[in-house]
Each structure stands twice: as C-alpha cells, then as structure tokens.
Amino acid sequence: MSTNQPNSRIPLWTWIVGAAVLIPTILGFANKFLDLIIIAQGDEEGAFALTPMINYLLATAGFFCMLMYAVTQGAFHDINAPSHSMFENELELDRRSAKP
Amino acid sequence: MSTPATAESPRQENLVDERLVFWYFVAALTYMLISMLGGLLMGLQLLRWNPLPLSEYLSPGRWRMVHTNAIAYGFLANGFLGMMHWVVPRLSLRPVLDKRLSLFIFAAWQVVVLSTAVGLLLGEAQGLEWGETPVWIDPLAQAGLLLVAINFGYPIIKVKGPMYVTLWYFLAALVWTFLTYAMGNFVPQYAVTGTAAGAVGGLFIHDLVGLFVTPMGWGMMYYFVPILLKRPMWSHGLSLVGFWGLAFFYPLQGIHHFLYTPIPMFLQYGAVLSTIALEFVVLTVIINFVGTLKGTGMLCLSNLPLRYFYTGITFYFLTCLQCALQTTMTFQALIHFTDWVVGHAHMVMFGVFSMWILGMMTYLVPRLLKTDWYSEEWCYWHYWASAGGLTLMAGDLILGGLFQGWSWAALQPWDKSITVSHPFWAVRIVAGLLMFLAQVLLSYNLYKTWQKSPLRLGDETLTNVVPATT
C-alpha cells in the first residue's frame, strides 16, 4: 500500500456536523408531517395550510429521490476524489488551450 | 467527475462557445444598468422628487418593479447562464446538448426580459412580489427554463461516477428554478386564493433566492475559488453537507416573510426554525471556504477576482446571520416593513451574488477576449466603488430601518417616521449613485477591452493566448 494515497476515512467532525444538520432536519420534518396528518383529519379551518405543506412534501420527496440517486452513483465513496479530478481536468484543458 | 482528461479529451474551443458567454455578460451588464437606473429613480421619489412626473408609464412604482425584475431575470440570470456555458462543459468535459439551442435560448431569454420590462411599464404586473412578470409572459419564461434545464442537464447527467459539488448545485438549480417559477407564477394565479396564496407567494420569494440564485452562486464559487487559489477545496465532503442541507432546509423557509399573518402559527414557527437551522449549513460552507483559503489569505489583496469572491462570502455570512436574527418573532416585530429588510435584500443581491458575478466577469473577460483588461486600475476602482457603495447603502438602510421600527413601536405619528427616514434616504441615493457609476465604469472598460481584443481585430495568431488575468 502506497503511503501517498489520500486518506479516504471521513473525519469525526464531518460526522458531527452531519448529525447536527440531519437530526434537526428529521425532527422538524417529522413534526411537520404530524401537523399535516392532524390537519387532514379534522381541523377544516386550517385546511388551507395544506397547500404549502404539500409543496414542501413534494419538494422534499424530490430531494430524497435525488439523494438516493447520488448514493447509487457512488457520490459518497472516496468523497474528495471529484475535487482532485476536477482540478486535474482544468489544468489539462488550460494546457491544451495554450498549445497553438 | 471521475473521468480525467485524456488524450481523447475535447479541447476548450470544442467545449465552450466563448462568444456566447461574452454576449451573456454584455446582456447582464446592460440589464444591471437599467435596473440601477430604476432604483435611482425610485430612490429620488423617496426624497420627494419624481424626475419623470408627466407619464404614468414611467411612474416610480413601475420603475421599482423594473428595478427588481431586471436584476433577477436580467442581470443575475444572464450572468449565471453565461457562467454555466463556461463551467458546465469544462467540468463535464462535454458540450451542452445543442449549441444552436443555446443561441435560441439566449435570444428568447432577452425577449422574455424585455417583454417583462415593457409589460411592467404598461401596468400589466402580476400581483406577486418578484413574480410581477405579466401573466402572458409566464408560459414563455417557463418554456425557456425547461429548455435551459434540458440543454445543461444533458452533459451533467452524462457524467459517470461521483460528481463534483458544482455540478450537483447546477443540476439541482435547473430543476428547482423550473419548479419554483411554476409554483410562484401559476399556483397563486390560478389554483389557490387568500392566505394559502400568500403562503405560496412567501415560498416563491424565498425559493427564488434559495433554490435559483443560491445554488447557482455557490456552484460558481466551488468552481472558481479552487482554480484561483490553485488548490482543491478544503473538504469536498463538507461541501456536499452544505448542498444537501440547502436542499432539505430551504424549501419551507419562505413563510418567514409572512410572520404575524393569518398563516397558521405552526407553519410560521416551522419557517423560523428551518431558517435558524440553515445557519448550521451556512457555517459548514463558510468553514470550508475559509479552510481552502488558509495560508493564502494575502492572495485576496493581489488577486482581484478572488477579492470579489471573498467579499461576497463575507457578506453572505453577514446576511445569513441577519436572517437568523430577523426571523425571530421578537426581532421581526421591530423590523417588519422597515428599510432594514431593504438593506438586507441589497446586501444579498448585490453584496453577495452580484459581487460574485462581477468577480467572475473580471476573471473571465480577459480569457474570452484574449487580452488583458483595457485598464486594470479601473477594475480596482470598480471593486471599491461597488463594495464601498454597497456597504454604505446596506449599513444606512439597516440603521434607518431600526429608527423606523422604534418610531412605530413608540406609536409616533406616521409622518414622524418619514421625517426620521429622510437623512437615511439621502445617504442611500449617494451610495446608489456610487454603485451605479461603478457599473458604468466597468461597462466602459469592457467596451474598450473589446475594442483592443484580437478577436475583434481578426488577429488569429493571438486567439489562443490565455492572458495573465488580474
């Protein structure tokens, strides 16, 4: 194993920040979903609030599908690789452009 | 982005239509000048001087809508589209779906923006903030956004393996912008009424910023900053946290524009909480860019485009901090309907996204025209007048907004708050004039640079030269 290979382990603080972002998201989403169910079941006066809620649910469903697509595309394997390959491609394109 | 450039990789001239990128920049700057002129006319009216009193078509209320729409759909959209024509093919190593379609979209989009301006001046505005585009233009704009999504989506979808974060932002923005425009312009107009329409309007206002401008802007930053610093992003993983955080937190925030309204409180609180929660996401992004700059901070002094970018990042942090504060119910009670909000909006639209686009233009124009700027010194003047003018304007309006809020909270007569506001509105005009003159200088510099460009002069031997940019 070469010692020059980049360390592909995800640092601990990434997990911490990830948890700090995701946990409130999930809690907030669950809370909103409960509100939606309560409204849908009874309170007719508040039924107009369903419009923005449905908008949000549709948008979130779309993002969730995109997240799943990202996972299947391997977006979270060797997570820093795209950053390096982008850089190399840029240098190569500039080098080719500079050639007469 | 797992595919490295190889011997078979296409060259820049096969990937990027540089002429089209330049045209987009010219269009963007033209609309910027029109927009700022509208802002100046509106600002003069606040000082009790309407310079165009003889025609209702040129009344300040209509100019105000031209001001906001020209900056959103004229300057920002054209700037971003030009930038994407450069960035997407270079990142995906594939040209856009069809270069003829690109030309058609360019022409069609200018027709949409000009028609919007004419429609607004004729008094045909749709009753939706930031969505005042007349209803007969909405289907055309919607079709244009679909074509944009198809044209840029094709090379992005074709990328094999994990994608660079910029492409994630752009892919999402293409879809989000299409959906956001449809939601804001069609749902309140044809499907829902009353408070529900208000709530959807709130979502539209904020999603236009958060799901169109923000992903375009950050995608642009994740591309240009590493190139200018000649090093990859500090953490690509952290950048993905920022992207997915934006995706899940942003959509519900818009209702924070309608706090203390008949919209159910649980929705209002949801918007407040998601706004505050988004600050964690913003922090990850800021940390990432500061981490990337670490050890090379002095470059911001010598590299002008980089200075634009990090100035914008600083303003972004400030606006998001403001956002978290001003969406709390206590703070909102003070600043609602005051000039604080106007100052905040200018800091976001000009201080962040316009500064980024102007920095991107400062970097790309010499590469597009194959020659250095006509006057590097004017570029520096443009930066200082833009950043200085914006700082003065935003600070002035934010402070003035507090005075207005305190005046209303003390239950003083309305005209007292107007009297209090006048000095602030006078300073606002000075700041606006400074920013306007800066854009005039940039436009003239661009014109003079084009005049000496080898492309214009037909000197083919120099067209492959990549100039040493500022």
PDB file of N, CA and C in Angstrom, chain B residues 15-63:
ATOM      1  N   LEU B  15     -15.587  22.724 -26.566  1.00  0.00           N
ATOM      2  CA  LEU B  15     -16.496  22.606 -25.419  1.00  0.00           C
ATOM      3  C   LEU B  15     -17.306  23.870 -25.189  1.00  0.00           C
ATOM      4  N   VAL B  16     -16.617  25.016 -25.223  1.00  0.00           N
ATOM      5  CA  VAL B  16     -17.223  26.267 -24.768  1.00  0.00           C
ATOM      6  C   VAL B  16     -17.423  27.216 -25.942  1.00  0.00           C
ATOM      7  N   ASP B  17     -18.638  27.743 -26.056  1.00  0.00           N
ATOM      8  CA  ASP B  17     -18.903  28.800 -27.038  1.00  0.00           C
ATOM      9  C   ASP B  17     -18.578  30.133 -26.351  1.00  0.00           C
ATOM     10  N   GLU B  18     -17.324  30.556 -26.483  1.00  0.00           N
ATOM     11  CA  GLU B  18     -16.863  31.733 -25.731  1.00  0.00           C
ATOM     12  C   GLU B  18     -17.578  33.002 -26.166  1.00  0.00           C
ATOM     13  N   ARG B  19     -17.930  33.068 -27.445  1.00  0.00           N
ATOM     14  CA  ARG B  19     -18.632  34.244 -27.950  1.00  0.00           C
ATOM     15  C   ARG B  19     -19.979  34.401 -27.237  1.00  0.00           C
ATOM     16  N   LEU B  20     -20.650  33.262 -27.033  1.00  0.00           N
ATOM     17  CA  LEU B  20     -21.961  33.310 -26.375  1.00  0.00           C
ATOM     18  C   LEU B  20     -21.818  33.726 -24.917  1.00  0.00           C
ATOM     19  N   VAL B  21     -20.771  33.237 -24.252  1.00  0.00           N
ATOM     20  CA  VAL B  21     -20.524  33.631 -22.862  1.00  0.00           C
ATOM     21  C   VAL B  21     -20.377  35.149 -22.781  1.00  0.00           C
ATOM     22  N   PHE B  22     -19.618  35.698 -23.730  1.00  0.00           N
ATOM     23  CA  PHE B  22     -19.402  37.149 -23.741  1.00  0.00           C
ATOM     24  C   PHE B  22     -20.713  37.903 -23.974  1.00  0.00           C
ATOM     25  N   TRP B  23     -21.521  37.415 -24.899  1.00  0.00           N
ATOM     26  CA  TRP B  23     -22.811  38.065 -25.164  1.00  0.00           C
ATOM     27  C   TRP B  23     -23.676  38.078 -23.902  1.00  0.00           C
ATOM     28  N   TYR B  24     -23.669  36.955 -23.192  1.00  0.00           N
ATOM     29  CA  TYR B  24     -24.450  36.900 -21.945  1.00  0.00           C
ATOM     30  C   TYR B  24     -23.957  37.974 -20.965  1.00  0.00           C
ATOM     31  N   PHE B  25     -22.639  38.153 -20.905  1.00  0.00           N
ATOM     32  CA  PHE B  25     -22.100  39.146 -19.969  1.00  0.00           C
ATOM     33  C   PHE B  25     -22.513  40.562 -20.374  1.00  0.00           C
ATOM     34  N   VAL B  26     -22.486  40.812 -21.685  1.00  0.00           N
ATOM     35  CA  VAL B  26     -22.906  42.137 -22.163  1.00  0.00           C
ATOM     36  C   VAL B  26     -24.376  42.367 -21.815  1.00  0.00           C
ATOM     37  N   ALA B  27     -25.214  41.359 -22.066  1.00  0.00           N
ATOM     38  CA  ALA B  27     -26.644  41.478 -21.736  1.00  0.00           C
ATOM     39  C   ALA B  27     -26.825  41.709 -20.242  1.00  0.00           C
ATOM     40  N   ALA B  28     -26.081  40.947 -19.439  1.00  0.00           N
ATOM     41  CA  ALA B  28     -26.212  41.069 -17.979  1.00  0.00           C
ATOM     42  C   ALA B  28     -25.883  42.487 -17.524  1.00  0.00           C
ATOM     43  N   LEU B  29     -24.775  43.021 -18.027  1.00  0.00           N
ATOM     44  CA  LEU B  29     -24.374  44.370 -17.608  1.00  0.00           C
ATOM     45  C   LEU B  29     -25.369  45.425 -18.087  1.00  0.00           C
ATOM     46  N   THR B  30     -25.936  45.220 -19.269  1.00  0.00           N
ATOM     47  CA  THR B  30     -26.948  46.166 -19.775  1.00  0.00           C
ATOM     48  C   THR B  30     -28.142  46.208 -18.823  1.00  0.00           C
ATOM     49  N   TYR B  31     -28.618  45.030 -18.424  1.00  0.00           N
ATOM     50  CA  TYR B  31     -29.765  44.990 -17.507  1.00  0.00           C
ATOM     51  C   TYR B  31     -29.392  45.529 -16.125  1.00  0.00           C
ATOM     52  N   MET B  32     -28.155  45.307 -15.739  1.00  0.00           N
ATOM     53  CA  MET B  32     -27.706  45.863 -14.447  1.00  0.00           C
ATOM     54  C   MET B  32     -27.836  47.393 -14.472  1.00  0.00           C
ATOM     55  N   LEU B  33     -27.417  48.005 -15.581  1.00  0.00           N
ATOM     56  CA  LEU B  33     -27.502  49.474 -15.682  1.00  0.00           C
ATOM     57  C   LEU B  33     -28.967  49.932 -15.674  1.00  0.00           C
ATOM     58  N   ILE B  34     -29.820  49.207 -16.403  1.00  0.00           N
ATOM     59  CA  ILE B  34     -31.246  49.560 -16.428  1.00  0.00           C
ATOM     60  C   ILE B  34     -31.843  49.422 -15.029  1.00  0.00           C
ATOM     61  N   SER B  35     -31.508  48.318 -14.379  1.00  0.00           N
ATOM     62  CA  SER B  35     -32.044  48.068 -13.035  1.00  0.00           C
ATOM     63  C   SER B  35     -31.620  49.157 -12.060  1.00  0.00           C
ATOM     64  N   MET B  36     -30.338  49.512 -12.109  1.00  0.00           N
ATOM     65  CA  MET B  36     -29.846  50.510 -11.150  1.00  0.00           C
ATOM     66  C   MET B  36     -30.428  51.889 -11.448  1.00  0.00           C
ATOM     67  N   LEU B  37     -30.676  52.157 -12.724  1.00  0.00           N
ATOM     68  CA  LEU B  37     -31.331  53.413 -13.085  1.00  0.00           C
ATOM     69  C   LEU B  37     -32.735  53.455 -12.472  1.00  0.00           C
ATOM     70  N   GLY B  38     -33.438  52.326 -12.554  1.00  0.00           N
ATOM     71  CA  GLY B  38     -34.762  52.237 -11.932  1.00  0.00           C
ATOM     72  C   GLY B  38     -34.691  52.447 -10.435  1.00  0.00           C
ATOM     73  N   GLY B  39     -33.678  51.854  -9.807  1.00  0.00           N
ATOM     74  CA  GLY B  39     -33.504  52.030  -8.363  1.00  0.00           C
ATOM     75  C   GLY B  39     -33.240  53.486  -8.002  1.00  0.00           C
ATOM     76  N   LEU B  40     -32.431  54.149  -8.834  1.00  0.00           N
ATOM     77  CA  LEU B  40     -32.124  55.567  -8.573  1.00  0.00           C
ATOM     78  C   LEU B  40     -33.384  56.431  -8.687  1.00  0.00           C
ATOM     79  N   LEU B  41     -34.194  56.169  -9.720  1.00  0.00           N
ATOM     80  CA  LEU B  41     -35.429  56.938  -9.900  1.00  0.00           C
ATOM     81  C   LEU B  41     -36.368  56.740  -8.715  1.00  0.00           C
ATOM     82  N   MET B  42     -36.451  55.494  -8.266  1.00  0.00           N
ATOM     83  CA  MET B  42     -37.304  55.206  -7.109  1.00  0.00           C
ATOM     84  C   MET B  42     -36.752  55.894  -5.857  1.00  0.00           C
ATOM     85  N   GLY B  43     -35.442  55.859  -5.720  1.00  0.00           N
ATOM     86  CA  GLY B  43     -34.808  56.489  -4.554  1.00  0.00           C
ATOM     87  C   GLY B  43     -35.035  57.993  -4.526  1.00  0.00           C
ATOM     88  N   LEU B  44     -35.030  58.612  -5.725  1.00  0.00           N
ATOM     89  CA  LEU B  44     -35.277  60.063  -5.790  1.00  0.00           C
ATOM     90  C   LEU B  44     -36.698  60.393  -5.349  1.00  0.00           C
ATOM     91  N   GLN B  45     -37.630  59.511  -5.677  1.00  0.00           N
ATOM     92  CA  GLN B  45     -39.009  59.778  -5.276  1.00  0.00           C
ATOM     93  C   GLN B  45     -39.150  59.794  -3.762  1.00  0.00           C
ATOM     94  N   LEU B  46     -38.348  58.956  -3.083  1.00  0.00           N
ATOM     95  CA  LEU B  46     -38.389  58.959  -1.614  1.00  0.00           C
ATOM     96  C   LEU B  46     -37.920  60.300  -1.063  1.00  0.00           C
ATOM     97  N   LEU B  47     -37.118  61.012  -1.873  1.00  0.00           N
ATOM     98  CA  LEU B  47     -36.687  62.357  -1.456  1.00  0.00           C
ATOM     99  C   LEU B  47     -37.638  63.430  -1.991  1.00  0.00           C
ATOM    100  N   ARG B  48     -38.843  62.980  -2.354  1.00  0.00           N
ATOM    101  CA  ARG B  48     -39.917  63.879  -2.813  1.00  0.00           C
ATOM    102  C   ARG B  48     -39.576  64.553  -4.128  1.00  0.00           C
ATOM    103  N   TRP B  49     -38.828  63.870  -4.979  1.00  0.00           N
ATOM    104  CA  TRP B  49     -38.567  64.404  -6.306  1.00  0.00           C
ATOM    105  C   TRP B  49     -38.753  63.298  -7.328  1.00  0.00           C
ATOM    106  N   ASN B  50     -39.816  63.408  -8.088  1.00  0.00           N
ATOM    107  CA  ASN B  50     -40.057  62.466  -9.168  1.00  0.00           C
ATOM    108  C   ASN B  50     -39.560  63.098 -10.460  1.00  0.00           C
ATOM    109  N   PRO B  51     -38.456  62.604 -11.021  1.00  0.00           N
ATOM    110  CA  PRO B  51     -37.898  63.253 -12.213  1.00  0.00           C
ATOM    111  C   PRO B  51     -38.737  63.021 -13.471  1.00  0.00           C
ATOM    112  N   LEU B  52     -39.668  62.075 -13.452  1.00  0.00           N
ATOM    113  CA  LEU B  52     -40.465  61.779 -14.647  1.00  0.00           C
ATOM    114  C   LEU B  52     -41.961  61.868 -14.296  1.00  0.00           C
ATOM    115  N   PRO B  53     -42.445  63.072 -14.013  1.00  0.00           N
ATOM    116  CA  PRO B  53     -43.819  63.181 -13.493  1.00  0.00           C
ATOM    117  C   PRO B  53     -44.902  63.179 -14.579  1.00  0.00           C
ATOM    118  N   LEU B  54     -44.511  63.296 -15.833  1.00  0.00           N
ATOM    119  CA  LEU B  54     -45.512  63.551 -16.872  1.00  0.00           C
ATOM    120  C   LEU B  54     -46.137  62.284 -17.451  1.00  0.00           C
ATOM    121  N   SER B  55     -45.541  61.140 -17.177  1.00  0.00           N
ATOM    122  CA  SER B  55     -46.061  59.918 -17.781  1.00  0.00           C
ATOM    123  C   SER B  55     -46.298  58.858 -16.714  1.00  0.00           C
ATOM    124  N   GLU B  56     -47.526  58.303 -16.721  1.00  0.00           N
ATOM    125  CA  GLU B  56     -47.808  57.242 -15.753  1.00  0.00           C
ATOM    126  C   GLU B  56     -46.981  55.990 -16.064  1.00  0.00           C
ATOM    127  N   TYR B  57     -46.578  55.836 -17.334  1.00  0.00           N
ATOM    128  CA  TYR B  57     -45.785  54.661 -17.707  1.00  0.00           C
ATOM    129  C   TYR B  57     -44.403  54.680 -17.055  1.00  0.00           C
ATOM    130  N   LEU B  58     -43.969  55.860 -16.660  1.00  0.00           N
ATOM    131  CA  LEU B  58     -42.642  55.981 -16.040  1.00  0.00           C
ATOM    132  C   LEU B  58     -42.767  56.347 -14.562  1.00  0.00           C
ATOM    133  N   SER B  59     -43.862  55.959 -13.949  1.00  0.00           N
ATOM    134  CA  SER B  59     -44.060  56.294 -12.534  1.00  0.00           C
ATOM    135  C   SER B  59     -43.149  55.428 -11.664  1.00  0.00           C
ATOM    136  N   PRO B  60     -42.759  55.947 -10.493  1.00  0.00           N
ATOM    137  CA  PRO B  60     -41.774  55.242  -9.657  1.00  0.00           C
ATOM    138  C   PRO B  60     -42.195  53.832  -9.264  1.00  0.00           C
ATOM    139  N   GLY B  61     -43.485  53.626  -9.038  1.00  0.00           N
ATOM    140  CA  GLY B  61     -43.939  52.282  -8.656  1.00  0.00           C
ATOM    141  C   GLY B  61     -43.617  51.262  -9.738  1.00  0.00           C
ATOM    142  N   ARG B  62     -43.729  51.685 -10.991  1.00  0.00           N
ATOM    143  CA  ARG B  62     -43.422  50.755 -12.092  1.00  0.00           C
ATOM    144  C   ARG B  62     -41.917  50.588 -12.258  1.00  0.00           C
ATOM    145  N   TRP B  63     -41.180  51.693 -12.099  1.00  0.00           N
ATOM    146  CA  TRP B  63     -39.718  51.587 -12.174  1.00  0.00           C
ATOM    147  C   TRP B  63     -39.175  50.662 -11.100  1.00  0.00           C
TER     148      TRP B  63
END
